[in-house]
Short mmCIF file of C-alpha atoms in Angstrom, two decimals:
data_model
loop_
_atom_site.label_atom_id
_atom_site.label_comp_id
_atom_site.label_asym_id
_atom_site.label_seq_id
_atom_site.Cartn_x
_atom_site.Cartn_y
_atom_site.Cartn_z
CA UNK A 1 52.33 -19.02 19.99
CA UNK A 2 56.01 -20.02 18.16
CA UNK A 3 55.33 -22.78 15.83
CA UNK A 4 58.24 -25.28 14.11
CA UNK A 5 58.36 -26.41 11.30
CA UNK A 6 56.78 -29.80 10.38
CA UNK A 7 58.23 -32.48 11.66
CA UNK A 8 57.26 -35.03 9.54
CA UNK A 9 55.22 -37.35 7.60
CA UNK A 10 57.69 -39.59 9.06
CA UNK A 11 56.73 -42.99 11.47
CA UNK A 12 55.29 -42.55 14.46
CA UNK A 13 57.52 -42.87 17.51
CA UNK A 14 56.45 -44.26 21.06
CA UNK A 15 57.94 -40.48 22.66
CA UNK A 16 55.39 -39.30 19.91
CA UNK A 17 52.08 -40.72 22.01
CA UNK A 18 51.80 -38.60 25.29
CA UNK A 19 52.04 -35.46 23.18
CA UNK A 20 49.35 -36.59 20.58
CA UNK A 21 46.64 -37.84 23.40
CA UNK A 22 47.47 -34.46 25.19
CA UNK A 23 46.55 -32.44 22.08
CA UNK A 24 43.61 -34.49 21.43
CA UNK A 25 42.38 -34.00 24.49
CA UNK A 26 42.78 -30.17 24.47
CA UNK A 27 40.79 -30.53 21.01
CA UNK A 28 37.55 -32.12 22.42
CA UNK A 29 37.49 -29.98 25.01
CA UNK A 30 37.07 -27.35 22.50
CA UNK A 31 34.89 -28.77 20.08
CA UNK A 32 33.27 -32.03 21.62
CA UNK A 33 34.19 -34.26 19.42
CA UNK A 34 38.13 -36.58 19.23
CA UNK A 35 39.92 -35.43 16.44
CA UNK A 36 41.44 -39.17 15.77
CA UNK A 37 38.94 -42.59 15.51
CA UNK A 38 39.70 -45.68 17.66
CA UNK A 39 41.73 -47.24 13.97
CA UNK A 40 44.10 -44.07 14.16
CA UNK A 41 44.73 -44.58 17.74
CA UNK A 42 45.34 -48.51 17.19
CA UNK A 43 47.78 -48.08 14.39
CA UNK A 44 49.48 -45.48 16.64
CA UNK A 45 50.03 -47.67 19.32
CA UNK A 46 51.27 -50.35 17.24
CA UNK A 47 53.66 -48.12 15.86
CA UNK A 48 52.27 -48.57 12.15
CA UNK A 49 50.95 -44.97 11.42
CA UNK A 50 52.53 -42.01 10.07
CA UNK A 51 52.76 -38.19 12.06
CA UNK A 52 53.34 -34.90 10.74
CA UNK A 53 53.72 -32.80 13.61
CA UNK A 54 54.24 -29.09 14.35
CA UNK A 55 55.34 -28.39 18.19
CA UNK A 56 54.57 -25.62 19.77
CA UNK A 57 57.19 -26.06 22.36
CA UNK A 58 59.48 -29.11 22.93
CA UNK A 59 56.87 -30.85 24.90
CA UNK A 60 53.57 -29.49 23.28
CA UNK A 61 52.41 -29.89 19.98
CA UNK A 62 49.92 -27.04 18.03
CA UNK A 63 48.97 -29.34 15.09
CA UNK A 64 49.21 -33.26 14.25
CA UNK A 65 48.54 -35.04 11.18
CA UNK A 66 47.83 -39.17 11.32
CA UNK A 67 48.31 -40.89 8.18
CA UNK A 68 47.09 -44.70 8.06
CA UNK A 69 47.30 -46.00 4.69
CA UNK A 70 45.65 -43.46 2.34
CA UNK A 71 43.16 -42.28 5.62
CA UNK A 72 44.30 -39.11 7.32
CA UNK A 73 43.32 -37.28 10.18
CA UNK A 74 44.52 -34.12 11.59
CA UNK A 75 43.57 -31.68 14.32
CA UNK A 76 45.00 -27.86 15.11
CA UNK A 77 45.29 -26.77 19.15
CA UNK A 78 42.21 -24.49 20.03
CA UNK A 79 44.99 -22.07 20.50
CA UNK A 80 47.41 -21.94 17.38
CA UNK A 81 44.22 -22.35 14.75
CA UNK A 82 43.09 -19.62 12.13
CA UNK A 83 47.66 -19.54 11.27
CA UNK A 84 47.44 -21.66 7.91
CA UNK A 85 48.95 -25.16 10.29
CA UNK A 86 45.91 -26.79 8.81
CA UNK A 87 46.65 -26.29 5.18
CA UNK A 88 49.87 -27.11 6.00
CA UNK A 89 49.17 -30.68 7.16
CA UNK A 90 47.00 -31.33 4.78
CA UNK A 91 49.09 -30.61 1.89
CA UNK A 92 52.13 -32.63 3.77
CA UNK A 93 49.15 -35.83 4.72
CA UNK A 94 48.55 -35.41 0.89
CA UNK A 95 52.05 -35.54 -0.10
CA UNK A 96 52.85 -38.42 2.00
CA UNK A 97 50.18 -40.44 0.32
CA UNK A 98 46.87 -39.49 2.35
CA UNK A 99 43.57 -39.22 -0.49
CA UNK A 100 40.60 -40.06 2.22
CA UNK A 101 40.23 -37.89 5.37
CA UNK A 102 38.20 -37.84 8.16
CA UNK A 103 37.09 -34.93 9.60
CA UNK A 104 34.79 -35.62 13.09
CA UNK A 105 32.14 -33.40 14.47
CA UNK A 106 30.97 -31.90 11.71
CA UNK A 107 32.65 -28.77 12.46
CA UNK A 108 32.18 -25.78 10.42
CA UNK A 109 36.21 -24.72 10.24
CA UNK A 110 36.75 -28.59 9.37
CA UNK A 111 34.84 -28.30 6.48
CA UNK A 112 36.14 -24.95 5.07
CA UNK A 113 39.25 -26.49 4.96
CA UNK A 114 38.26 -29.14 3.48
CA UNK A 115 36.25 -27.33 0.72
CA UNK A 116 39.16 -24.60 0.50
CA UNK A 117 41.38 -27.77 -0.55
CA UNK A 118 39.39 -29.14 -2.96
CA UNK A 119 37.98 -31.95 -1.39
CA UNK A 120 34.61 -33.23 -1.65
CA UNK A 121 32.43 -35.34 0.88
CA UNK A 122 31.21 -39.01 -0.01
CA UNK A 123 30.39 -40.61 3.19
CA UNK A 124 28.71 -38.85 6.45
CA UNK A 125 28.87 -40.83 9.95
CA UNK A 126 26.32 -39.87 12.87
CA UNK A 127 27.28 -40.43 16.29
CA UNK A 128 24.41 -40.83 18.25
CA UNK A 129 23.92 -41.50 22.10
CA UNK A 130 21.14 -43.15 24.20
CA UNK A 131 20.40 -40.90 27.00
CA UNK A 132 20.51 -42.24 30.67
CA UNK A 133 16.87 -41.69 31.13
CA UNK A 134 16.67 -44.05 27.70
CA UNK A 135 18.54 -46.22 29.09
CA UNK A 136 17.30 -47.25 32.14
CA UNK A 137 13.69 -47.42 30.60
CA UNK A 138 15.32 -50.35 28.23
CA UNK A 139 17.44 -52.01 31.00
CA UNK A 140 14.95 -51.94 34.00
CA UNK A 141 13.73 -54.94 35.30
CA UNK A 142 10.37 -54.66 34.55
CA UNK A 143 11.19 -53.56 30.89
CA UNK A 144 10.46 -56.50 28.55
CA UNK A 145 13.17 -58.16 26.81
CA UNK A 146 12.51 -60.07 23.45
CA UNK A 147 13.92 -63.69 24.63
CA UNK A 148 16.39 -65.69 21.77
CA UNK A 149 14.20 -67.48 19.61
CA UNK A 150 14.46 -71.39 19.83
CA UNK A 151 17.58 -72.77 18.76
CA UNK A 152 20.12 -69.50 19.38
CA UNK A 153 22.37 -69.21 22.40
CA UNK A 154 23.84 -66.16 23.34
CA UNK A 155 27.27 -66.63 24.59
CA UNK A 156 30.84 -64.03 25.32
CA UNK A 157 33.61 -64.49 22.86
CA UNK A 158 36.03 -67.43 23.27
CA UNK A 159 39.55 -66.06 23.51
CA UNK A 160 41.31 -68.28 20.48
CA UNK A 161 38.89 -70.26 19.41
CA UNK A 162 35.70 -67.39 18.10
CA UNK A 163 37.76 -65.15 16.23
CA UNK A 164 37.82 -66.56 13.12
CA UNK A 165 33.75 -67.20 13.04
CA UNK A 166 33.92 -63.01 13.92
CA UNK A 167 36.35 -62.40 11.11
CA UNK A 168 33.92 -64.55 8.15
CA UNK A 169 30.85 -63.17 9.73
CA UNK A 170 31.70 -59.38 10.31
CA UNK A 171 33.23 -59.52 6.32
CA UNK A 172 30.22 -60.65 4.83
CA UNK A 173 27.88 -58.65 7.22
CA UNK A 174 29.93 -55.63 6.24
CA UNK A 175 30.89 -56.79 2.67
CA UNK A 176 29.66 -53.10 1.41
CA UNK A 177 31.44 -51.15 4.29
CA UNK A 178 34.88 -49.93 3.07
CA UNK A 179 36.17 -50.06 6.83
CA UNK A 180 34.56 -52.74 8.80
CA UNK A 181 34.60 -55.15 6.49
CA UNK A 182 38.38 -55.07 5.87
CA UNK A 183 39.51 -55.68 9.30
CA UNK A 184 41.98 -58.87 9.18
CA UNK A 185 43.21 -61.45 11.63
CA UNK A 186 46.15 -59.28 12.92
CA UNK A 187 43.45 -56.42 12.74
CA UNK A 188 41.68 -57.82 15.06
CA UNK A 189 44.77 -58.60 17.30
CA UNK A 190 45.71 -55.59 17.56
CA UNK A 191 42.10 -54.87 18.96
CA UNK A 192 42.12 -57.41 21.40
CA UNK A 193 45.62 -55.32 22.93
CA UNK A 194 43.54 -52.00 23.56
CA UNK A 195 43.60 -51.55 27.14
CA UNK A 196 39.38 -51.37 26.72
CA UNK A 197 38.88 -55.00 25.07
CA UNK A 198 37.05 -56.99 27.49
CA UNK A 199 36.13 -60.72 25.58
CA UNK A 200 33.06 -60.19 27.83
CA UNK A 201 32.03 -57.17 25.91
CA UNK A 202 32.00 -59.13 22.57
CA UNK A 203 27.96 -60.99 22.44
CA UNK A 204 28.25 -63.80 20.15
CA UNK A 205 24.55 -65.33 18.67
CA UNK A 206 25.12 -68.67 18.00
CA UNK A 207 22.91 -71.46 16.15
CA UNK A 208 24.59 -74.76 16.88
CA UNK A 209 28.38 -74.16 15.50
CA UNK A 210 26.89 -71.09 12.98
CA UNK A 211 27.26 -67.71 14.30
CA UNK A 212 24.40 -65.71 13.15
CA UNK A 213 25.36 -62.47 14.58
CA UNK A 214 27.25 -60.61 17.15
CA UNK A 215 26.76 -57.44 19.37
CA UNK A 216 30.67 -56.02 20.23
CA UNK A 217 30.06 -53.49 23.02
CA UNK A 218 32.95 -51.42 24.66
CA UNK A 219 33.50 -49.34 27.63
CA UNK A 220 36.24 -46.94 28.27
CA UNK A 221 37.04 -44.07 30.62
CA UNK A 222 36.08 -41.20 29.09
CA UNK A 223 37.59 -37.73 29.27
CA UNK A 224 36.28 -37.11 32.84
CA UNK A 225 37.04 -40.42 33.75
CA UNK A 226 33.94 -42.44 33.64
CA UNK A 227 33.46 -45.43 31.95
CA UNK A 228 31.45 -44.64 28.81
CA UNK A 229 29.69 -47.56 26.96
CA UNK A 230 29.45 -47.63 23.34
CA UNK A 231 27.99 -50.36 20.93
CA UNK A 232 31.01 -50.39 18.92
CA UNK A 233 30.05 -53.31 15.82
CA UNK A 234 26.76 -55.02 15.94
CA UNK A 235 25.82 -57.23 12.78
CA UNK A 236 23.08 -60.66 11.91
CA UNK A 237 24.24 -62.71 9.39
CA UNK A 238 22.33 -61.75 5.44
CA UNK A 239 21.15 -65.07 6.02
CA UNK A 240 19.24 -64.30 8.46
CA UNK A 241 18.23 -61.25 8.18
CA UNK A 242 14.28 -60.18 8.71
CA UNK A 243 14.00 -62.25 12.36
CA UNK A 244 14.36 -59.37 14.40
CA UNK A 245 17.98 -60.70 15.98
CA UNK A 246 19.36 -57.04 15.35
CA UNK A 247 16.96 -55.84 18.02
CA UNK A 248 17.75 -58.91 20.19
CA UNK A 249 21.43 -58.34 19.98
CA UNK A 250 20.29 -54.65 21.23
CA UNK A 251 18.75 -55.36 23.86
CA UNK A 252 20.96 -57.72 25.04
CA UNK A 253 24.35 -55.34 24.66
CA UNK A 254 22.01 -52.24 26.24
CA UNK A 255 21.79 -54.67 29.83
CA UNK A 256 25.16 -55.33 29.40
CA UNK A 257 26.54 -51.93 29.19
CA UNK A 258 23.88 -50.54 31.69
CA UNK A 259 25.82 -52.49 34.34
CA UNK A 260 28.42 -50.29 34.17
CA UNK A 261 27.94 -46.94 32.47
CA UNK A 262 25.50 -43.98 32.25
CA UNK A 263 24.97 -43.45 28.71
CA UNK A 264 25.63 -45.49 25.33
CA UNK A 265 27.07 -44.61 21.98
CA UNK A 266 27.06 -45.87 18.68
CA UNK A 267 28.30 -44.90 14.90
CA UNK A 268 26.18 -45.57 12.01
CA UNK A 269 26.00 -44.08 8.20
CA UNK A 270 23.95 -41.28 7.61
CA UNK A 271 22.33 -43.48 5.29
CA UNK A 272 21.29 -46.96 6.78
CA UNK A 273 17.81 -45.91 6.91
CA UNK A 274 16.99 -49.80 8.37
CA UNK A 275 19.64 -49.50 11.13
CA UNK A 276 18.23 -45.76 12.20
CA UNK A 277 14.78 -46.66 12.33
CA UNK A 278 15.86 -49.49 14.56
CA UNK A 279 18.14 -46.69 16.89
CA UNK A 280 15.61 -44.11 17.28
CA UNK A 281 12.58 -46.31 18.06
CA UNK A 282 15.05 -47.56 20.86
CA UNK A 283 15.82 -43.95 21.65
CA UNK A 284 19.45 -42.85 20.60
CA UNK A 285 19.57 -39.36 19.14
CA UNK A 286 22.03 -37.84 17.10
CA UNK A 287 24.89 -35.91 19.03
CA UNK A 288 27.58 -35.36 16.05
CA UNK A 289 28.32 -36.11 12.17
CA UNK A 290 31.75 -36.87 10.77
CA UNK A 291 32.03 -36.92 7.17
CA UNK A 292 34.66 -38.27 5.07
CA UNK A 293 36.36 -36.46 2.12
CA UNK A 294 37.80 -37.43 -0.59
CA UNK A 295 40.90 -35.74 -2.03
CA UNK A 296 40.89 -34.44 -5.81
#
């Protein structure tokens, strides 16, 4: 394969966008597992992340680098790895600013380049998935359901009127989490764009005009085409924590999503022991680790 030279770190361009999601798909095809999370993608689309790119023709890229900030990402085409392109991105992601990288999957070649640059790992990520079988047993009529305790209402988000309820709630519910809990009002904008965002995805847990937590579930075609469901930010207010609303909230978004997909996904850290009890009693089980390095 004839590599170029790297084109880049330099804004992303809209002609950019076809190329990237055609690499990316070539990637987790290989390995299982997309190279660049659903922030990358959003600050791609909104034109506000940075590429380095090497092409392998004029159409087809070997390599990509997304810089966001001082978050990187970067994949290398099943066919053009094991030629030094990885090194090379990272050294250009680092150069353009980039100290925090994520590197999804948990793959082994991922994390000898990562160790062969010096970086070490501070946070890991597990991606674990409810099997069908799972899911039905939760989501079948018969199955119990633990009903809202008196004086909660469970209701879909309010287009412009809920978000800024979701915004005070999700920052102090994820006060501690160094992603989640900085997403702003134009953040949270440019969610509502994505061509998944349903407002009837988004479970709001209200008691009267205080919203005590919230169960944000997606679903989006995945790479064969079939809507796959995911339980993309679920969080109870510290206030009232201890009432058993997380598993409510679960329960709730697990009927919702079992209306229209197969399986469910979720993200959690590798060390929220409360929130993985809570996901393996229900039956998710862990498909994949990302881990995040830091830059030295």
């Amino acid at each position: 394969m004839i590599v170029s030279a790297i084109d880049g770190p330099r804004p992303v361009r809209h002609a950019d966008l076809r190329a990237l999601r055609d690499l990316a798909a070539r990637a987790f095809q290989a390995d299982g597992a997309q190279p660049f999370n659903d922030h990358s993608w959003s600050q791609l689309s909104e034109g506000q992340a940075r590429v380095a790119l090497i092409h392998a023709d004029e159409k087809t890229l070997a390599a990509a680098a997304v810089v966001t900030g001082d978050e990187f990402e970067l994949v290398v085409a099943p066919d053009a790895r094991r030629q030094g392109l990885g090194r090379r991105l990272w050294q250009a992601a680092v150069g353009a600013g980039g100290r925090l990288v994520w590197a999804h999957g948990g793959l082994d070649e991922a994390r000898a380049l990562a160790t062969a640059c010096g970086a070490v790992a501070i946070r890991e990520l597990l991606l674990m998935q409810l099997p069908h079988h799972a899911l039905l047993e939760l989501t079948d009529s018969d199955a119990p359901t633990r009903t809202l305790p008196d004086g909660l209402e469970l209701r879909t988000m309010q287009t412009g009127r809920d978000e800024q309820a979701w915004l005070d709630l999700n920052a102090r519910a994820f006060a501690a989490h160094p992603e989640q809990g900085q997403i702003t009002a134009d953040d949270l904008a440019a969610l509502q764009r994505e061509s998944w965002y349903s407002p009837d995805d988004v479970l709001l847990l209200w008691q009267a005009d205080e919203l005590v937590g919230f169960n944000w579930t997606k679903i989006a075609p995945g790479p064969d085409g079939r809507p796959e469901g995911e339980i993309y930010a679920i969080a109870v207010s510290p206030d009232h924590s201890g009432r058993g609303l997380g598993r409510v909230l679960m329960e709730h978004g697990l009927r919702h999503l079992a209306e229209s997909v197969a399986d469910v996904s979720l993200y959690v850290e590798a060390d929220n022991a409360p929130a993985l009890a809570l996901y393996r009693r229900l039956g998710f089980e862990e498909r994949s680790r990302d881990i995040h390095w830091q830059v030295r």
